mmCIF file of C-alpha atoms in Angstrom:
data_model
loop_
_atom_site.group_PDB
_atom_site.id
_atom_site.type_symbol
_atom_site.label_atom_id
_atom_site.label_comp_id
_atom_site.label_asym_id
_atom_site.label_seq_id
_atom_site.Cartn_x
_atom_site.Cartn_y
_atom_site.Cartn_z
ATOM 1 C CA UNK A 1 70.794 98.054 93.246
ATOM 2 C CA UNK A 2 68.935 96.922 96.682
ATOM 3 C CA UNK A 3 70.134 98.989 99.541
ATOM 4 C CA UNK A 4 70.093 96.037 102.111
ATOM 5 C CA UNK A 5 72.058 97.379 104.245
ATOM 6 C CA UNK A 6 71.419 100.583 104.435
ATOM 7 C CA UNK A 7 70.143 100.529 108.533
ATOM 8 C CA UNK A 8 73.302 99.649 109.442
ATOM 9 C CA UNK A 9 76.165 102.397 110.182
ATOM 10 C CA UNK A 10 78.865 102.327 107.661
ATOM 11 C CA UNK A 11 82.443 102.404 108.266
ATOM 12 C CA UNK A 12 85.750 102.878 106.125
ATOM 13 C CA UNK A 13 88.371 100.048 106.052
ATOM 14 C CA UNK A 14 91.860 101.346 106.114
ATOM 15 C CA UNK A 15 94.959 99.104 105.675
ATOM 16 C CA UNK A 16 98.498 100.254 107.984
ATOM 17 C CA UNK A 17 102.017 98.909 107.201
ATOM 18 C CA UNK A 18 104.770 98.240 109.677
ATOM 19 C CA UNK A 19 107.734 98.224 107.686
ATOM 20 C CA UNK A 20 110.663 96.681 109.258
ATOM 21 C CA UNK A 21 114.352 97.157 108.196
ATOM 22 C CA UNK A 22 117.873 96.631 109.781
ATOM 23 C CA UNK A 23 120.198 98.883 109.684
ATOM 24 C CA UNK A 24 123.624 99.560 111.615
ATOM 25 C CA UNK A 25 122.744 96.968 114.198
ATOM 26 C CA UNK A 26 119.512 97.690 114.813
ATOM 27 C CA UNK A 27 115.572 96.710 114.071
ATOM 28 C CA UNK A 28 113.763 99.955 112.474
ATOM 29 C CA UNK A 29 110.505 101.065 111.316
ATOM 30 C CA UNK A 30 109.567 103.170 108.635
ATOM 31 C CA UNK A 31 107.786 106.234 109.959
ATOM 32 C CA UNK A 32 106.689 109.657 108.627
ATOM 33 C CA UNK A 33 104.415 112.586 109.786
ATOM 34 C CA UNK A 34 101.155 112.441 108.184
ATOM 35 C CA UNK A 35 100.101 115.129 105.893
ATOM 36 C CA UNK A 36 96.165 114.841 106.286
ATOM 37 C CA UNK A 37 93.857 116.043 108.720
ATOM 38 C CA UNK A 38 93.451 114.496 111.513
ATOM 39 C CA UNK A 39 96.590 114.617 112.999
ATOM 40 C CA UNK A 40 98.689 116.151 110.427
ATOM 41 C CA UNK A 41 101.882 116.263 111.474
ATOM 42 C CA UNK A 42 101.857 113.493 113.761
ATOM 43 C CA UNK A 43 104.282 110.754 113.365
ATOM 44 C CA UNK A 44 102.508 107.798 112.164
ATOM 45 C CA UNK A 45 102.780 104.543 109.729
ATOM 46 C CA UNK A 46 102.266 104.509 106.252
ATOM 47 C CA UNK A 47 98.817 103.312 105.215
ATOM 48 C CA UNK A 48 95.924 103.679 102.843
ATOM 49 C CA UNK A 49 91.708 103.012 102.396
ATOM 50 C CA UNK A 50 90.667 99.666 100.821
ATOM 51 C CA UNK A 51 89.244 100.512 97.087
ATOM 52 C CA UNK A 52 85.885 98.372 96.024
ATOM 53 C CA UNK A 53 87.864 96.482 94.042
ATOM 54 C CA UNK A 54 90.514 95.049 96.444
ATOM 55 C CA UNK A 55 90.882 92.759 99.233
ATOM 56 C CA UNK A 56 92.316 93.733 102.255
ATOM 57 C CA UNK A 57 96.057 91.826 100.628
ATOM 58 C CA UNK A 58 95.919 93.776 97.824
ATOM 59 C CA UNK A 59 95.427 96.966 99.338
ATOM 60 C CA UNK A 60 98.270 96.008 100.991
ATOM 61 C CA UNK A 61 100.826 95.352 98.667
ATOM 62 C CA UNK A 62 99.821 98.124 96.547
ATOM 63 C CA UNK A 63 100.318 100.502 99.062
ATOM 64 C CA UNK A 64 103.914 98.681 100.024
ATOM 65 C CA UNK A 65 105.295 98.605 96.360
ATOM 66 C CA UNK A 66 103.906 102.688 96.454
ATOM 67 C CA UNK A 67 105.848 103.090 99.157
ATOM 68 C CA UNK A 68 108.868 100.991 98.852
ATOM 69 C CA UNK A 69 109.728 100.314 94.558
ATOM 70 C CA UNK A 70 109.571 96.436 95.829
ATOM 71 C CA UNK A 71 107.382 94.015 94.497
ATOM 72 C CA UNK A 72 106.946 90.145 96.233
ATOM 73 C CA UNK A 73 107.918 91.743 99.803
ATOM 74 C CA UNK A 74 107.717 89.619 102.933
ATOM 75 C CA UNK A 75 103.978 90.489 104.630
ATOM 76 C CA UNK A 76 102.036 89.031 106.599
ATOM 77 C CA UNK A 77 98.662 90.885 108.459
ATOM 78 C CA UNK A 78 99.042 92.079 112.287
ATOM 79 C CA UNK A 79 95.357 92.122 112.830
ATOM 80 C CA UNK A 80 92.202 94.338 112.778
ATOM 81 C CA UNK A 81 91.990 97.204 115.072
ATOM 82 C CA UNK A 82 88.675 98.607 115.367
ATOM 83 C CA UNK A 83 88.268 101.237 118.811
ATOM 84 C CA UNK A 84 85.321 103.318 117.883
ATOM 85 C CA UNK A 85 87.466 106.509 118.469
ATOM 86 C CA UNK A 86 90.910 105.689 117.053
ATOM 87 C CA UNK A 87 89.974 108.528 114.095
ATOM 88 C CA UNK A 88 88.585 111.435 115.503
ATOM 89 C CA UNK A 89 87.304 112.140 111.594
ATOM 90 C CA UNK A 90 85.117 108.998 111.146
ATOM 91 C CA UNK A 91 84.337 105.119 112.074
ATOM 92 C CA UNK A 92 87.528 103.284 110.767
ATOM 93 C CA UNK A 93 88.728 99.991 110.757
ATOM 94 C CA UNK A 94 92.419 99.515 109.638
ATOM 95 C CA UNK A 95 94.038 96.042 109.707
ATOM 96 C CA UNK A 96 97.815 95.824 109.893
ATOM 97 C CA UNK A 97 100.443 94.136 108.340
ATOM 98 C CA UNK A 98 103.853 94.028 108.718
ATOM 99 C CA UNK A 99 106.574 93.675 106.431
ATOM 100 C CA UNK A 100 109.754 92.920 105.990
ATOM 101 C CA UNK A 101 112.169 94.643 103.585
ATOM 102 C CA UNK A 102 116.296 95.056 103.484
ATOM 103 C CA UNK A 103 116.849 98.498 103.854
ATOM 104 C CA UNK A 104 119.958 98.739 101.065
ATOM 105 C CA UNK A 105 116.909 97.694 98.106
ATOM 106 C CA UNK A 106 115.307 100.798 99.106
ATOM 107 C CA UNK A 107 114.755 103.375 96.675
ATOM 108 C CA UNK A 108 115.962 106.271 98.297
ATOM 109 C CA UNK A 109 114.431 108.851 95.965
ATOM 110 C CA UNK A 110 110.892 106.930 97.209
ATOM 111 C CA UNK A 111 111.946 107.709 101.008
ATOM 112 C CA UNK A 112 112.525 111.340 100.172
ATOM 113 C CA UNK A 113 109.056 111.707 98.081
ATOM 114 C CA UNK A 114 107.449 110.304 100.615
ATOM 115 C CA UNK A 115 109.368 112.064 103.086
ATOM 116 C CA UNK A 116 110.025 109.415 105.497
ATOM 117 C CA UNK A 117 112.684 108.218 108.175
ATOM 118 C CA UNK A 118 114.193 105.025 109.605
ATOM 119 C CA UNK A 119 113.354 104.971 113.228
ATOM 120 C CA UNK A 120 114.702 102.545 115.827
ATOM 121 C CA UNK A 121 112.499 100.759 117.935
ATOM 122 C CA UNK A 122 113.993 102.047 121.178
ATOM 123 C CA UNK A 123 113.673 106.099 119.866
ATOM 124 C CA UNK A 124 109.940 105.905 118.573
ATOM 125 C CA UNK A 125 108.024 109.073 118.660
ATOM 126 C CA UNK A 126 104.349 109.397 119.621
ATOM 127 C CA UNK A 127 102.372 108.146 117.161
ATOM 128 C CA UNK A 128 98.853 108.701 115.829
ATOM 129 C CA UNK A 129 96.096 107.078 116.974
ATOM 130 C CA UNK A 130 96.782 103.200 117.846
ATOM 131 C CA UNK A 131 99.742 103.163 115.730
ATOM 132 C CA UNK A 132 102.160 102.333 118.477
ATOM 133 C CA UNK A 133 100.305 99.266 119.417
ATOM 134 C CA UNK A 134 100.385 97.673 116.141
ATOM 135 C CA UNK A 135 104.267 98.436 115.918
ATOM 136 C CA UNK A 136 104.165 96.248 119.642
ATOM 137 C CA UNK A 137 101.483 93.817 118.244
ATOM 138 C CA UNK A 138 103.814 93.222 115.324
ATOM 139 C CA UNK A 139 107.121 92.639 117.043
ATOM 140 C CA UNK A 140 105.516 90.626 119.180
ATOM 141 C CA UNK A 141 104.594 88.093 116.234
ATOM 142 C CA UNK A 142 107.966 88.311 115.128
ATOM 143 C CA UNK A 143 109.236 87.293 117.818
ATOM 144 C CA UNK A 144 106.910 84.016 118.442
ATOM 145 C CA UNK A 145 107.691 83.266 114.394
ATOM 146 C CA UNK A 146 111.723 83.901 114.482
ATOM 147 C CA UNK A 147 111.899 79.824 115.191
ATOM 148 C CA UNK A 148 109.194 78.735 112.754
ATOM 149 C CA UNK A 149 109.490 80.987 109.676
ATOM 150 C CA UNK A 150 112.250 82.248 108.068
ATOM 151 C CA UNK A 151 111.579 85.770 109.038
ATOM 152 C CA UNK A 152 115.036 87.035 109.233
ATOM 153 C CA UNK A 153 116.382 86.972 105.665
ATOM 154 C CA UNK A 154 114.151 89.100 103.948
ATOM 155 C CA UNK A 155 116.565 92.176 106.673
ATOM 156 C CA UNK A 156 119.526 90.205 105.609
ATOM 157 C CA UNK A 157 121.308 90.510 101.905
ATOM 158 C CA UNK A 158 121.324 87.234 99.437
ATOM 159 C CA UNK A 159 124.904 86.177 100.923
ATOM 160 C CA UNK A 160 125.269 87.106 104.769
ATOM 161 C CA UNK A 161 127.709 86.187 107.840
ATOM 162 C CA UNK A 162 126.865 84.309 110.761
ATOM 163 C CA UNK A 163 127.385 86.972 112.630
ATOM 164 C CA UNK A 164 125.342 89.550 110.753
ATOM 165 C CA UNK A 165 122.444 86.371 110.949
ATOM 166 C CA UNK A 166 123.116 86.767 114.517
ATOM 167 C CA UNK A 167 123.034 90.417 114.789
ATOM 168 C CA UNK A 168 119.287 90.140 113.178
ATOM 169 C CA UNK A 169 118.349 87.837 115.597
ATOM 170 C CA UNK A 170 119.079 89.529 118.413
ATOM 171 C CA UNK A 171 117.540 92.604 116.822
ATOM 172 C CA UNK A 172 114.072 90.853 116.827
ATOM 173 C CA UNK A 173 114.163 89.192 120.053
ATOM 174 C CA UNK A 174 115.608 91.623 122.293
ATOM 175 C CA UNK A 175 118.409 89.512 123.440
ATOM 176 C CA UNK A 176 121.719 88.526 123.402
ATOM 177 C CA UNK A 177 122.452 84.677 122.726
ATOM 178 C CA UNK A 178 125.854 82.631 123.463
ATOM 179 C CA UNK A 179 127.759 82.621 119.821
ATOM 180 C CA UNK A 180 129.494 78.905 120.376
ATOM 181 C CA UNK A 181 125.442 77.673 121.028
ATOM 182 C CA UNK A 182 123.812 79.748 118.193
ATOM 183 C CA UNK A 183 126.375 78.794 115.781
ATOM 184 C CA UNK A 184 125.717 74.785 117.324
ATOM 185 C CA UNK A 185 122.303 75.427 116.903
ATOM 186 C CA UNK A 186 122.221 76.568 113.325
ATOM 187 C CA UNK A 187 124.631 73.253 112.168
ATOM 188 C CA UNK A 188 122.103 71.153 113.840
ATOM 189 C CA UNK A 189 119.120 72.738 112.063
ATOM 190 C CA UNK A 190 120.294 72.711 108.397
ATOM 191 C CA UNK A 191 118.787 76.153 107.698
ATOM 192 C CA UNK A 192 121.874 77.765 105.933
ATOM 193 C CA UNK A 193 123.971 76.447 103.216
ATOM 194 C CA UNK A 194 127.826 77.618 102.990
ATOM 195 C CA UNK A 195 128.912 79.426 99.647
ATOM 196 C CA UNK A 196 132.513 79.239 98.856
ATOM 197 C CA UNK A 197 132.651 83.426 99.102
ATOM 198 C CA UNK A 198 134.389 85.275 101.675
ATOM 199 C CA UNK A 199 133.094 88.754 103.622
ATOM 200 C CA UNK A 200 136.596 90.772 104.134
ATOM 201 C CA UNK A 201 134.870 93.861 104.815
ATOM 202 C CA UNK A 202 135.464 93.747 108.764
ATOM 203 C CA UNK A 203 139.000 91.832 108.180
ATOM 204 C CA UNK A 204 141.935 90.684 106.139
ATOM 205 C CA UNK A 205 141.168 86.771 106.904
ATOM 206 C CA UNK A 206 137.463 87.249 106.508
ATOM 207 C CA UNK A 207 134.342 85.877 107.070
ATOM 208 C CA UNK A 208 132.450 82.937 105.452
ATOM 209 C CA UNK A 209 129.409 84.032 103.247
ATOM 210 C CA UNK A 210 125.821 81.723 103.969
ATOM 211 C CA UNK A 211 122.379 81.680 102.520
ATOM 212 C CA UNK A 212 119.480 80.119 103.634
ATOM 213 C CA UNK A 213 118.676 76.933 102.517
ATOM 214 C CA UNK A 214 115.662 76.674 100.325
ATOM 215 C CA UNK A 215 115.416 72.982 100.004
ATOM 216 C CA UNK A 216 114.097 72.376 103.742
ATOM 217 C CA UNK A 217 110.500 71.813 103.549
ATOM 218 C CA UNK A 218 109.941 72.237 107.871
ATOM 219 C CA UNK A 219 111.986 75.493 108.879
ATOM 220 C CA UNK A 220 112.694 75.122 112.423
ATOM 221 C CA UNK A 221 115.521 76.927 114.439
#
């Protein structure tokens, strides 16, 4: 094989996963302490080097499923991140992705090999590297895509309350919203459907279970 390229410096290409999850009211991330040089022992996010035979997806979701027991999870990439000293060890470009998972289908056996912890958003340790900044990068783009893609439900189970679709929202956009206006606002925009199930966890009347509607081509909220 021609070396063609052989002038030019080489670098590794990592991938890193943001894993989101909600959990007792709050928006968490998957963190653990890496077990590598450099920076073992760091808190960081869960991540991995490209093989020759993926693409940058792939190495993605393989390293997800790894780390999670879930196949066809919610992902989409953060973006590359590329400062010449983020690894003290070598050049390395990792691309992010984030991704979205409902915290009761994790295996917990998986969390405990892996030896990792649900951290909220608001308690986040120092992180390695540029870690942190992806975390922010991807929050932000959760935020601009809460009203354009149906990022919430992959947090939420199958059948879920208003209020618990409310909860989530809040969660990802740091703020509280009127209930009489978000409840208006979700009639108007057809993205749930009803079920004829009740929630009576949180009372004897109960609570009416939804689902998001799958047969709306345009998601807007």
């Amino acid at each position: 094989m021609t070396n063609f390229y052989d002038k030019y410096t080489q670098a590794y290409v990592s991938v890193d996963c943001i894993i989101f999850g909600f959990d007792k009211g709050k928006l968490k991330i998957l963190l653990g302490k890496r077990n590598i040089d450099p920076g073992r022992g760091t808190w960081s996010l869960y991540g991995g080097f490209v093989a020759p035979t993926e693409t940058l997806d792939e190495a993605a979701k393989r390293v997800l499923t790894e780390l999670t027991g879930i196949k066809d999870i919610y992902m989409r990439q953060t973006g590359a991140y590329s400062a010449i000293d983020r690894d003290p060890a070598s050049r390395v470009i990792s691309v992010a992705y984030y991704a979205l998972i409902n915290v009761k289908d994790y295996e917990e056996d998986l969390r405990k090999q892996y030896n990792l912890e649900w951290v909220s958003l608001n308690e986040i340790p120092q992180l390695f590297s540029d870690h942190k900044e992806m975390v922010d990068d991807a929050l932000l783009l959760l935020q601009k895509r809460i009203t354009v893609e149906p990022i919430c439900f992959p947090l939420l189970p199958e059948l879920f309350t208003l209020t618990q679709f409310q909860n989530v929202y809040e969660a990802i956009t740091g703020k509280k919203v009127d209930k009489r206006n978000f409840r208006k606002k979700i009639k108007v925009s057809g993205i749930l459907t009803e079920t004829d199930k009740i929630d009576k966890t949180t009372s004897k009347r109960g609570a009416i279970l939804y689902r998001l509607n799958n047969d709306i081509d345009d998601f807007q909220f």
